[in-house]
mmCIF file of C-alpha atoms and ligand atoms in Angstrom:
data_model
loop_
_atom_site.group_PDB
_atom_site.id
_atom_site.type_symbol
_atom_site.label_atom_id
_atom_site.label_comp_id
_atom_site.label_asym_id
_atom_site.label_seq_id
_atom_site.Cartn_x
_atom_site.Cartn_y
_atom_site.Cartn_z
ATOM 1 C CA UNK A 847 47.915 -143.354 35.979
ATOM 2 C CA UNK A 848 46.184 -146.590 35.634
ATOM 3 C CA UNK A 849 48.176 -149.500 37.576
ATOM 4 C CA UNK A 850 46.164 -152.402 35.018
ATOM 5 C CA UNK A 851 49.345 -154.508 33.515
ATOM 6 C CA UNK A 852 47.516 -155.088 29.949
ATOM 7 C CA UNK A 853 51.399 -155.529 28.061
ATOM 8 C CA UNK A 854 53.505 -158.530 28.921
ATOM 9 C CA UNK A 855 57.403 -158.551 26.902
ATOM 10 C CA UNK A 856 58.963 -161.665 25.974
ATOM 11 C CA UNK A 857 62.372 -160.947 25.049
ATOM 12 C CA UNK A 858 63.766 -163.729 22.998
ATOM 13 C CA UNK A 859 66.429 -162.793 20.838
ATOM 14 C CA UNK A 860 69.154 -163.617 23.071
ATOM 15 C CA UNK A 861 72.059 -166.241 22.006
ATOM 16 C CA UNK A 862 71.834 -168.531 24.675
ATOM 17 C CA UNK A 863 75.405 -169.466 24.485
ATOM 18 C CA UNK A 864 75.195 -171.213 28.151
ATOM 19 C CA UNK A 865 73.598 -174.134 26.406
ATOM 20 C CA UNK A 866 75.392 -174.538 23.156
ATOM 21 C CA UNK A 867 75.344 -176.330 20.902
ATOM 22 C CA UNK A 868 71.599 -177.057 21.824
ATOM 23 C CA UNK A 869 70.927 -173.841 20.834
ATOM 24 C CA UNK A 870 73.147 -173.532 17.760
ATOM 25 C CA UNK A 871 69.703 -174.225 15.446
ATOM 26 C CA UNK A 872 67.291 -174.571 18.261
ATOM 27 C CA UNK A 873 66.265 -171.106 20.105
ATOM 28 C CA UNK A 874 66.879 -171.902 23.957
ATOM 29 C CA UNK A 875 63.217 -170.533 24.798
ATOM 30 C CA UNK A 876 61.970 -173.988 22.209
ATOM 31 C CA UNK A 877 64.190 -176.786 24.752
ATOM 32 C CA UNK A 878 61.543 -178.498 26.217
ATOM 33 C CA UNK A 879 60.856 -179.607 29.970
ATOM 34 C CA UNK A 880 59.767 -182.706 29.271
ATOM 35 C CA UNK A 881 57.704 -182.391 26.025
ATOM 36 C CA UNK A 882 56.170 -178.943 26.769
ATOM 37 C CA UNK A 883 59.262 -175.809 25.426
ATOM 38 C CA UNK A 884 59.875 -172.871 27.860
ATOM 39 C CA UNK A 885 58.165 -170.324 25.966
ATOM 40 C CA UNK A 886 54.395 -171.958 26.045
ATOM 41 C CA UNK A 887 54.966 -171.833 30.081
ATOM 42 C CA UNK A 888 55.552 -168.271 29.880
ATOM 43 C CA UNK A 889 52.506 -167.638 27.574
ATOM 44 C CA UNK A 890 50.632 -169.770 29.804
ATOM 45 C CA UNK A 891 51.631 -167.866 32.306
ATOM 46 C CA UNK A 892 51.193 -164.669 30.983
ATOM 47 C CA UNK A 893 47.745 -165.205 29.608
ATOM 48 C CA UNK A 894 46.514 -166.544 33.030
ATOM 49 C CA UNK A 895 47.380 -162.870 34.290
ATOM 50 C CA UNK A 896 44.911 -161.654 32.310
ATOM 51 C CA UNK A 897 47.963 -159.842 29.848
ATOM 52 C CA UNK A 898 45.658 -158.739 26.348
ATOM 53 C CA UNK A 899 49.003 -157.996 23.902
ATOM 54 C CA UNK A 900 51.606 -160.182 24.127
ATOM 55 C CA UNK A 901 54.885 -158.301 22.500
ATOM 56 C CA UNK A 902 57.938 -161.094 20.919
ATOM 57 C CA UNK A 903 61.053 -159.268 20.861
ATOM 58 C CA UNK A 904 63.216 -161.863 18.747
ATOM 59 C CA UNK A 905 65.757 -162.448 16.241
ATOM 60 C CA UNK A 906 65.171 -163.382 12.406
ATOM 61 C CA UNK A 907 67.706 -166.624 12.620
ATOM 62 C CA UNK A 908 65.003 -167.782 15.637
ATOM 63 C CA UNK A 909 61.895 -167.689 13.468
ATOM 64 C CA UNK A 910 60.495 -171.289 15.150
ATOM 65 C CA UNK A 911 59.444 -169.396 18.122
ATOM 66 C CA UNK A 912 56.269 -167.993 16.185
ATOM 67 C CA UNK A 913 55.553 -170.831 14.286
ATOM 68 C CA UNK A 914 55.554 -172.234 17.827
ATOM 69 C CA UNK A 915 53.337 -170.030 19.551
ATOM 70 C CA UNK A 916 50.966 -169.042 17.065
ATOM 71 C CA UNK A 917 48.151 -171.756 15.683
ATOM 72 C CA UNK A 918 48.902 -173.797 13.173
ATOM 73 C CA UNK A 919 45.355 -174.681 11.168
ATOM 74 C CA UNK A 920 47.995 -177.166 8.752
ATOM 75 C CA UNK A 921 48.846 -179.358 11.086
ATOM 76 C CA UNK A 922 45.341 -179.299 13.564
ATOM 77 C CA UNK A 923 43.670 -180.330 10.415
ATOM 78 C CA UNK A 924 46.049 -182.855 9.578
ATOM 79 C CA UNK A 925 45.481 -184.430 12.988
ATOM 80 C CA UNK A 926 42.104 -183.734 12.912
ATOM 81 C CA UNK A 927 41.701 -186.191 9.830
ATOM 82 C CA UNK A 928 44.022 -188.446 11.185
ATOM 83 C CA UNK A 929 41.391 -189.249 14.152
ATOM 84 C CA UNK A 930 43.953 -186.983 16.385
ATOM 85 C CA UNK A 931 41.379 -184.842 17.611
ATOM 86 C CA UNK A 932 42.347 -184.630 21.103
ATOM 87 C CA UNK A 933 45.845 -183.535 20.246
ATOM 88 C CA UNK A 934 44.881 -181.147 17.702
ATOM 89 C CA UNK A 935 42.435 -179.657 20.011
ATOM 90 C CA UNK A 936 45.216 -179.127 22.904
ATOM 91 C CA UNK A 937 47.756 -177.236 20.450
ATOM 92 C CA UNK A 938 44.909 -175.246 19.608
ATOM 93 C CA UNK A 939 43.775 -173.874 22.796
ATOM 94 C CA UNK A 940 47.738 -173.750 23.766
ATOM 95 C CA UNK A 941 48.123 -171.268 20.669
ATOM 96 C CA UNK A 942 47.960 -167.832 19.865
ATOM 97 C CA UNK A 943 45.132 -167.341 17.497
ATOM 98 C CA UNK A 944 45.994 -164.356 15.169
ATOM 99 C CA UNK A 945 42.302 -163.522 15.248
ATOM 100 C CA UNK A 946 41.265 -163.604 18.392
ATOM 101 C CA UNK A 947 44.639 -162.804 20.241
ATOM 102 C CA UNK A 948 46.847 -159.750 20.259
ATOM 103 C CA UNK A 949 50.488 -161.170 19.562
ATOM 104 C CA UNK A 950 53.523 -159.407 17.501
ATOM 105 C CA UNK A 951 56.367 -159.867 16.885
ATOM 106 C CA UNK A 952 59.351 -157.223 17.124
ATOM 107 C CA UNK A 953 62.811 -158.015 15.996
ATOM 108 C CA UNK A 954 66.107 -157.233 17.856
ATOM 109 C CA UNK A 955 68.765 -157.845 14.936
ATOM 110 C CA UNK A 956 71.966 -157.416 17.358
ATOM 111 C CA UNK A 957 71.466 -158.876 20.779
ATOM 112 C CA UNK A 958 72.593 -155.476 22.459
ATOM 113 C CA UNK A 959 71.409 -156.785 26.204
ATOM 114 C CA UNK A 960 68.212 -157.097 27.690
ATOM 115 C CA UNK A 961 67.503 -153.780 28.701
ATOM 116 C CA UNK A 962 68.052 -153.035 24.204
ATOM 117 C CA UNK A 963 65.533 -155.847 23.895
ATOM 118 C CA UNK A 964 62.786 -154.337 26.222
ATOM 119 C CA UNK A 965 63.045 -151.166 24.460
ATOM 120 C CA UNK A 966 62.602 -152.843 21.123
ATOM 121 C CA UNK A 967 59.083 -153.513 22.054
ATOM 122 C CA UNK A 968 58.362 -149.738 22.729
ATOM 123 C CA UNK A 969 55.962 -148.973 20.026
ATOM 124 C CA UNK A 970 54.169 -151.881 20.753
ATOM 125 C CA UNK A 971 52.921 -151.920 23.607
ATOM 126 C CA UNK A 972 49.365 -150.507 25.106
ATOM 127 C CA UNK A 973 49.060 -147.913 28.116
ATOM 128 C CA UNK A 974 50.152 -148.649 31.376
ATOM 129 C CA UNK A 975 52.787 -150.576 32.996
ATOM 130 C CA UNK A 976 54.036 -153.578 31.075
ATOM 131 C CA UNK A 977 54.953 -157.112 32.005
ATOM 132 C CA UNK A 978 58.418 -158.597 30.998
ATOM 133 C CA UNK A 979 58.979 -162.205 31.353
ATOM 134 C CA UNK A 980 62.295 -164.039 30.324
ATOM 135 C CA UNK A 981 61.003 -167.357 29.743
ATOM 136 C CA UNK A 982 64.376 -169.032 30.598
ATOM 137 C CA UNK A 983 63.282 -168.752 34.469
ATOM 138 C CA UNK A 984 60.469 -171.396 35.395
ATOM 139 C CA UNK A 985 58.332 -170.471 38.008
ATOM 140 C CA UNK A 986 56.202 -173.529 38.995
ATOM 141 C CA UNK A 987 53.976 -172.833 42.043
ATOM 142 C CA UNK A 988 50.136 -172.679 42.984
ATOM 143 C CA UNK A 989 49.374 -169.322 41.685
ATOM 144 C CA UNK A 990 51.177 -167.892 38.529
ATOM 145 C CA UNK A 991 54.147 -165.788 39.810
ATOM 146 C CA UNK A 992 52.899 -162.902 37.009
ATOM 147 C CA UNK A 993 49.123 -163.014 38.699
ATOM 148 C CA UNK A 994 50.537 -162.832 42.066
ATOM 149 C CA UNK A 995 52.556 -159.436 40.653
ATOM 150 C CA UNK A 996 49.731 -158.136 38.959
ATOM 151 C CA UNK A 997 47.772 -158.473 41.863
ATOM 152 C CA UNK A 998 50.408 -157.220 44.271
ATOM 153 C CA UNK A 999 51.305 -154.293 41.850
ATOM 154 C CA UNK A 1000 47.728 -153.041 41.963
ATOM 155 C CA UNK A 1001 47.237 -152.501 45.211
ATOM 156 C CA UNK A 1002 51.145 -151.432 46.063
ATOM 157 C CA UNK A 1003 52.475 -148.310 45.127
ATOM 158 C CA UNK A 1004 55.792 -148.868 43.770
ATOM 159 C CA UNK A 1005 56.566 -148.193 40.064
ATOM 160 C CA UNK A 1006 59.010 -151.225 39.354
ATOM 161 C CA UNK A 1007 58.238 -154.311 40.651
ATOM 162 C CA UNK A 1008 60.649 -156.756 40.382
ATOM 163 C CA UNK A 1009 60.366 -160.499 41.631
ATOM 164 C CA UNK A 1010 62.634 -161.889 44.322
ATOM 165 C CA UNK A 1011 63.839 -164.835 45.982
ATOM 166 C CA UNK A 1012 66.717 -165.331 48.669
ATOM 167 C CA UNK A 1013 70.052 -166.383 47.453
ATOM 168 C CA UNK A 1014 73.205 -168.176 49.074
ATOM 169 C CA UNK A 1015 75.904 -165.860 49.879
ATOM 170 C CA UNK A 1016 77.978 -167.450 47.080
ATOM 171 C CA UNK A 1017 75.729 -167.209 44.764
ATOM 172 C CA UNK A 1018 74.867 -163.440 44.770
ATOM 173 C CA UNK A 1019 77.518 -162.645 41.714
ATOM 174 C CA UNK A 1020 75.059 -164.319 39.873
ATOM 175 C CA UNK A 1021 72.446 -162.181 39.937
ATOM 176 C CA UNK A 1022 71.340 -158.219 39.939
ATOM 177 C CA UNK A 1023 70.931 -157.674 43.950
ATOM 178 C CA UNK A 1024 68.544 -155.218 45.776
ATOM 179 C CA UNK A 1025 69.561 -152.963 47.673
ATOM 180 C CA UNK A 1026 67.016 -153.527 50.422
ATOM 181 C CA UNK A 1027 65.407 -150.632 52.488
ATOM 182 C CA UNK A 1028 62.263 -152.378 54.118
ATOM 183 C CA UNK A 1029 59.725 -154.989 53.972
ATOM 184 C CA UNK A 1030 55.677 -154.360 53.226
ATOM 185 C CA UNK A 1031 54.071 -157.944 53.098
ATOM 186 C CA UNK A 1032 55.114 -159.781 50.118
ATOM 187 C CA UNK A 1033 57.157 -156.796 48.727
ATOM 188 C CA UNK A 1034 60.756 -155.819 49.574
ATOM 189 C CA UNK A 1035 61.284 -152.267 49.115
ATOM 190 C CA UNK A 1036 64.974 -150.861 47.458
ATOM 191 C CA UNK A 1037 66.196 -147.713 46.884
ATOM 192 C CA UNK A 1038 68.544 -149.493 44.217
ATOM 193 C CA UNK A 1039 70.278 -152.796 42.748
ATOM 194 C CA UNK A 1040 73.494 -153.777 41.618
ATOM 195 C CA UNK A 1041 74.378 -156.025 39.018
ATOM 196 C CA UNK A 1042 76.493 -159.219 39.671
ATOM 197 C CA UNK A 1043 78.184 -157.878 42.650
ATOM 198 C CA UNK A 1044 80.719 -160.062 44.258
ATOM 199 C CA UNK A 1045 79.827 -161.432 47.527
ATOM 200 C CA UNK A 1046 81.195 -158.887 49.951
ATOM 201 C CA UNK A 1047 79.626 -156.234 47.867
ATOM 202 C CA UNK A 1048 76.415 -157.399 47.731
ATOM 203 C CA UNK A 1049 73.919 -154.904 49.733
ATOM 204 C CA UNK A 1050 71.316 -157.870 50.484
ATOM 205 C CA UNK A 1051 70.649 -161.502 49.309
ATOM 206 C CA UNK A 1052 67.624 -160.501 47.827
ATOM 207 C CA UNK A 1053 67.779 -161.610 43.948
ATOM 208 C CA UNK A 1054 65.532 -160.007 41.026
ATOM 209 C CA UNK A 1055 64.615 -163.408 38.830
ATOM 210 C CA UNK A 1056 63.290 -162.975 35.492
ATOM 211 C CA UNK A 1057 59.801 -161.151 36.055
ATOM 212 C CA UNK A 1058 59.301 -157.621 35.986
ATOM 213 C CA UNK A 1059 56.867 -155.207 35.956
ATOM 214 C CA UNK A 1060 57.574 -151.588 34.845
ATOM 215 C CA UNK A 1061 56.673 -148.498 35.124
ATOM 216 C CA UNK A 1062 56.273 -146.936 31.642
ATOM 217 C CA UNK A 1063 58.868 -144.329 31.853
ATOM 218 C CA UNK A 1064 61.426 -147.109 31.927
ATOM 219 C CA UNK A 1065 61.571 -146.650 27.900
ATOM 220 C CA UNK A 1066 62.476 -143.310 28.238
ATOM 221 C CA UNK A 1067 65.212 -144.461 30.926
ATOM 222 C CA UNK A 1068 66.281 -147.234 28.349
ATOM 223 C CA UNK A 1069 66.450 -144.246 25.600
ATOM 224 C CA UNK A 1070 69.449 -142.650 27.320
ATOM 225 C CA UNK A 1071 70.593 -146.078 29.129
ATOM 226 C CA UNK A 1072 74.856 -146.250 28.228
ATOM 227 C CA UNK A 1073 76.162 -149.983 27.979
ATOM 228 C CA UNK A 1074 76.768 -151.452 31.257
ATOM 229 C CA UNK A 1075 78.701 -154.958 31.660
ATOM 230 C CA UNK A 1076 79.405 -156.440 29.180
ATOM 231 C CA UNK A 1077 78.960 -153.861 27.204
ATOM 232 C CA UNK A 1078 75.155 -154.630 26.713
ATOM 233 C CA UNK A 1079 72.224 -152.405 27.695
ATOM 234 C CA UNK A 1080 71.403 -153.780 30.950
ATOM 235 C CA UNK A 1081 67.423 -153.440 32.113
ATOM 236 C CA UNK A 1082 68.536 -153.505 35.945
ATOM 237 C CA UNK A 1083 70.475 -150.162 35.599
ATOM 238 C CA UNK A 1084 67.725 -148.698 33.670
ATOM 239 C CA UNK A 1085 65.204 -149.998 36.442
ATOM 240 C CA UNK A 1086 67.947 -148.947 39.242
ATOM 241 C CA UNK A 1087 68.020 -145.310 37.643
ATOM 242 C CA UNK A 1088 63.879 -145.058 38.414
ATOM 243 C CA UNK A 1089 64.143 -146.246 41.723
ATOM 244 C CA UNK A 1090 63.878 -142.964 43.784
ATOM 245 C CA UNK A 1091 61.500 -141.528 41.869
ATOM 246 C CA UNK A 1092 58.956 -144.525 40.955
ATOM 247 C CA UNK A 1093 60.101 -146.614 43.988
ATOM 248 C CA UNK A 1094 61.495 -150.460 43.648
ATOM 249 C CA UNK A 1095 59.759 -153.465 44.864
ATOM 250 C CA UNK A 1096 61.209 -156.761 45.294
ATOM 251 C CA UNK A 1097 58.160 -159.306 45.044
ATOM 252 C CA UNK A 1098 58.605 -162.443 46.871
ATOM 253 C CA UNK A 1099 56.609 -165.165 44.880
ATOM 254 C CA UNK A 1100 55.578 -168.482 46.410
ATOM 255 C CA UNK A 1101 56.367 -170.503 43.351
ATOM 256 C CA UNK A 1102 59.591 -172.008 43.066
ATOM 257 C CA UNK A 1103 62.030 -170.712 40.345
ATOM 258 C CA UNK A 1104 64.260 -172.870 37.699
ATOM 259 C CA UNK A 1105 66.526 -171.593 35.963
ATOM 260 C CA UNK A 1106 66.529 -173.609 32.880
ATOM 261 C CA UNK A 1107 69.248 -171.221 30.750
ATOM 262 C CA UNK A 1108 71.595 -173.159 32.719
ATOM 263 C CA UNK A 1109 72.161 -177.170 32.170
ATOM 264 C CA UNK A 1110 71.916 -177.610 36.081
ATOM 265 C CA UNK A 1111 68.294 -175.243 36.432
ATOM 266 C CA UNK A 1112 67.046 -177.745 32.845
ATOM 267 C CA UNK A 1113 67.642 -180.527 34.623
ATOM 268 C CA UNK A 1114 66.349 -180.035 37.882
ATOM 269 C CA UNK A 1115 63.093 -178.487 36.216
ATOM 270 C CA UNK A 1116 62.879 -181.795 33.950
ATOM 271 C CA UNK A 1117 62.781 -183.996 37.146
ATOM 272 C CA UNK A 1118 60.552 -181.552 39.082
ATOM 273 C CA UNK A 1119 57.867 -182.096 36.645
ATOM 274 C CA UNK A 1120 58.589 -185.767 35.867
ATOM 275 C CA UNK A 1121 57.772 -186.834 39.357
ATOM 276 C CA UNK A 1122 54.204 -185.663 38.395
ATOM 277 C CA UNK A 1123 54.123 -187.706 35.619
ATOM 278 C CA UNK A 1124 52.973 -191.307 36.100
ATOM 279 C CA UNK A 1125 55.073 -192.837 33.220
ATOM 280 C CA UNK A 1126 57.986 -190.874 34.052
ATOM 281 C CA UNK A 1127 57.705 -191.328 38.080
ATOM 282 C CA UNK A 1128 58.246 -195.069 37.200
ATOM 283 C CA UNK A 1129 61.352 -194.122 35.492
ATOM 284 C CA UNK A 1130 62.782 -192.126 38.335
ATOM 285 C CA UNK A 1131 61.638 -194.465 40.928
ATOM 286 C CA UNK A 1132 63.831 -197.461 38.649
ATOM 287 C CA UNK A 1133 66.971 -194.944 38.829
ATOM 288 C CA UNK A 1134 66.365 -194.069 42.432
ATOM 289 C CA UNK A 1135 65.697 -190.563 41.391
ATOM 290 C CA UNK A 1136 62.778 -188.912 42.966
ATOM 291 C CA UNK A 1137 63.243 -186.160 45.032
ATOM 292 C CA UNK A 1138 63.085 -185.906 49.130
ATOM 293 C CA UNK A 1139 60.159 -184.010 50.195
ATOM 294 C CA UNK A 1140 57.285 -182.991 48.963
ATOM 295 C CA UNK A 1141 56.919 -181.837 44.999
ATOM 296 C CA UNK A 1142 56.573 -178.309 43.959
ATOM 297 C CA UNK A 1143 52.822 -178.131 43.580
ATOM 298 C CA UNK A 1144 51.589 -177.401 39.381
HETATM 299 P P1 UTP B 643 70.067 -164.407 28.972
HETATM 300 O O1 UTP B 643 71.278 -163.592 29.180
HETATM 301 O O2 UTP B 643 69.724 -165.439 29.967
HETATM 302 O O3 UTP B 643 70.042 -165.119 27.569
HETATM 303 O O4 UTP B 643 68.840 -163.434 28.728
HETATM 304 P P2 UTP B 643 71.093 -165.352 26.457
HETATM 305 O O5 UTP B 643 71.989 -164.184 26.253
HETATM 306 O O6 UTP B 643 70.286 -165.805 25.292
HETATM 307 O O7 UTP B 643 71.839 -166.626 27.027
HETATM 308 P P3 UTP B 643 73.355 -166.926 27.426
HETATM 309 O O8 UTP B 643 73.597 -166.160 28.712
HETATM 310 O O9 UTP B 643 74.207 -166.500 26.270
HETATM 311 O O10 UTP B 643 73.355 -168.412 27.616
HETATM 312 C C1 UTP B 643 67.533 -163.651 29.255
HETATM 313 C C2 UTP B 643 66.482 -163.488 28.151
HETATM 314 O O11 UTP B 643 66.678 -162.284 27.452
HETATM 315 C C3 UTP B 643 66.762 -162.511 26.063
HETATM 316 C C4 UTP B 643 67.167 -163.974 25.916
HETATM 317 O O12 UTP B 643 66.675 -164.512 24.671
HETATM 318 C C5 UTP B 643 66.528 -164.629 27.125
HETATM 319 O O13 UTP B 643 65.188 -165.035 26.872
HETATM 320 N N1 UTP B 643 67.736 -161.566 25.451
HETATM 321 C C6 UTP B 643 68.981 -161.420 25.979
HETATM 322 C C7 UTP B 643 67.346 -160.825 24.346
HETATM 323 O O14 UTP B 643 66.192 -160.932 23.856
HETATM 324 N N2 UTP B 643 68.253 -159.966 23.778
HETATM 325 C C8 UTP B 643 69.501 -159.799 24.269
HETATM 326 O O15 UTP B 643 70.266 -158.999 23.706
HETATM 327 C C9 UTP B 643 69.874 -160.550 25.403
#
């Protein structure tokens, strides 16, 4: 079975109540860090990993995400004769071409959980393992986290690979937790994971943040997956389920994770990557906002 990740999932048909009433009109994965929105970092980021199909999994009410991602020749040309050649030449090559790239779109009318969402995509997706990035979790760092999983998934042996990062003890109920049976390099192995468990519960610190990739079988698994909490089809105990069989890796990226679903994660990513930007440095500098220690490098 060939271990080549040439599929990468963007589910995006979630609510995102957490951030209301930003998001009553606005998809979350369009709120911008700074000017650039969430889900051109994770096609960035997916695209850089060499991913050839690139599988939407939205909602019809959240139709801006396509016109987003995919090129618009209206407007390029518009700036184009307005002497804006520059620009229009950056949201070009930041685009989806729907010639020369592989993008569709796959709608989820009732957000039934993430784990419904990823098996939405099912007939859309080419052989081999697939990719599943929730573009609500910024991962700024060196190397793409999803080309350091690619990478690490080829040469490993496990069938889920999950990525990873330590948590505070009170933070674990957050979070789906590993349960953590070893360590090979980068990769935690697990022979399981639960979902939000409460603190004394918890079998390890080890938290799965929002890159994944699966085995194929993990449609099947999704297939006969019953609602978990909150009553929604939950990907982690469809991934949990496959554990024995495929074995479960916990990748531990370098990058460093925001989670910018949440007000707190938004914020924190907005000043991460407006220390880097001249104009904006001066800004923090006049509030006495930049950061201790050294920046999270692009
Ligand atoms: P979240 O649980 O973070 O997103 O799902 P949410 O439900 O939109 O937000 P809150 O918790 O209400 O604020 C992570 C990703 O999975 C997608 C979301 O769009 C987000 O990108 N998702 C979630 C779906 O596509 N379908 C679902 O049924 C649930």
């Amino acid at each position: 079975m060939t271990r080549h990740v040439r599929t990468a999932i963007f589910p995006v048909a979630g609510l995102g109540t957490r951030f209301l009433p930003a998001t009553k009109a606005t998809p979350k994965e369009l709120l911008p860090v700074l000017d650039t929105p969430l889900i051109q970092y994770a096609v960035d980021e997916a695209r850089e990993a060499g991913i050839e199909r690139l599988v939407f999994v939205s909602h019809p009410s959240k139709s801006a995400i396509e016109r987003h991602v995919m090129e618009d020749m209206r407007l390029t040309k518009e700036l184009r004769a307005r002497g804006k050649a520059d620009v229009a030449d950056a949201l070009s090559e930041a685009a989806l071409s729907p010639v020369e790239d592989d993008a569709r779109f796959v709608m989820q009318t009732e957000p039934k959980g993430l784990g419904h969402a990823v098996l939405c995509a099912k007939d859309h997706v080419l052989d081999g393992p697939v990719a599943v990035i929730l573009p609500d979790d910024l991962i700024l760092g060196q190397v793409a986290c999803l080309t350091e999983m690619v990478e690490a998934y080829a040469d490993g042996s496990v069938g889920h690979l999950v990525a990873t990062m330590e948590v505070p003890e009170d933070k674990v109920h957050r979070y789906g937790i590993l349960s953590v049976t070893g360590k090979a390099g980068s990769i935690v192995m697990a022979d399981g994971m639960v979902e939000k468990p409460k603190a004394k519960d918890a079998p390890s610190r080890q938290a799965v943040v929002g890159r994944y990739i699966l085995d194929p079988s993990i449609f099947s698994a999704l297939e006969t997956q019953p609602p978990g909490a909150g009553g929604e089809i939950q990907l982690t105990d469809a991934i949990a389920r496959g554990a024995a069989d495929l074995g479960l890796g916990g990748f531990q990226f370098s990058g460093t994770r925001f989670d910018c679903g949440s007000k707190a994660g938004m914020f924190e990513a907005t000043l991460e990557l407006a220390s880097r930007d001249p104009e904006c440095l001066a800004v923090l500098k006049a509030h006495g906002l930049v950061r201790p220690g050294p920046a999270v490098a692009a």
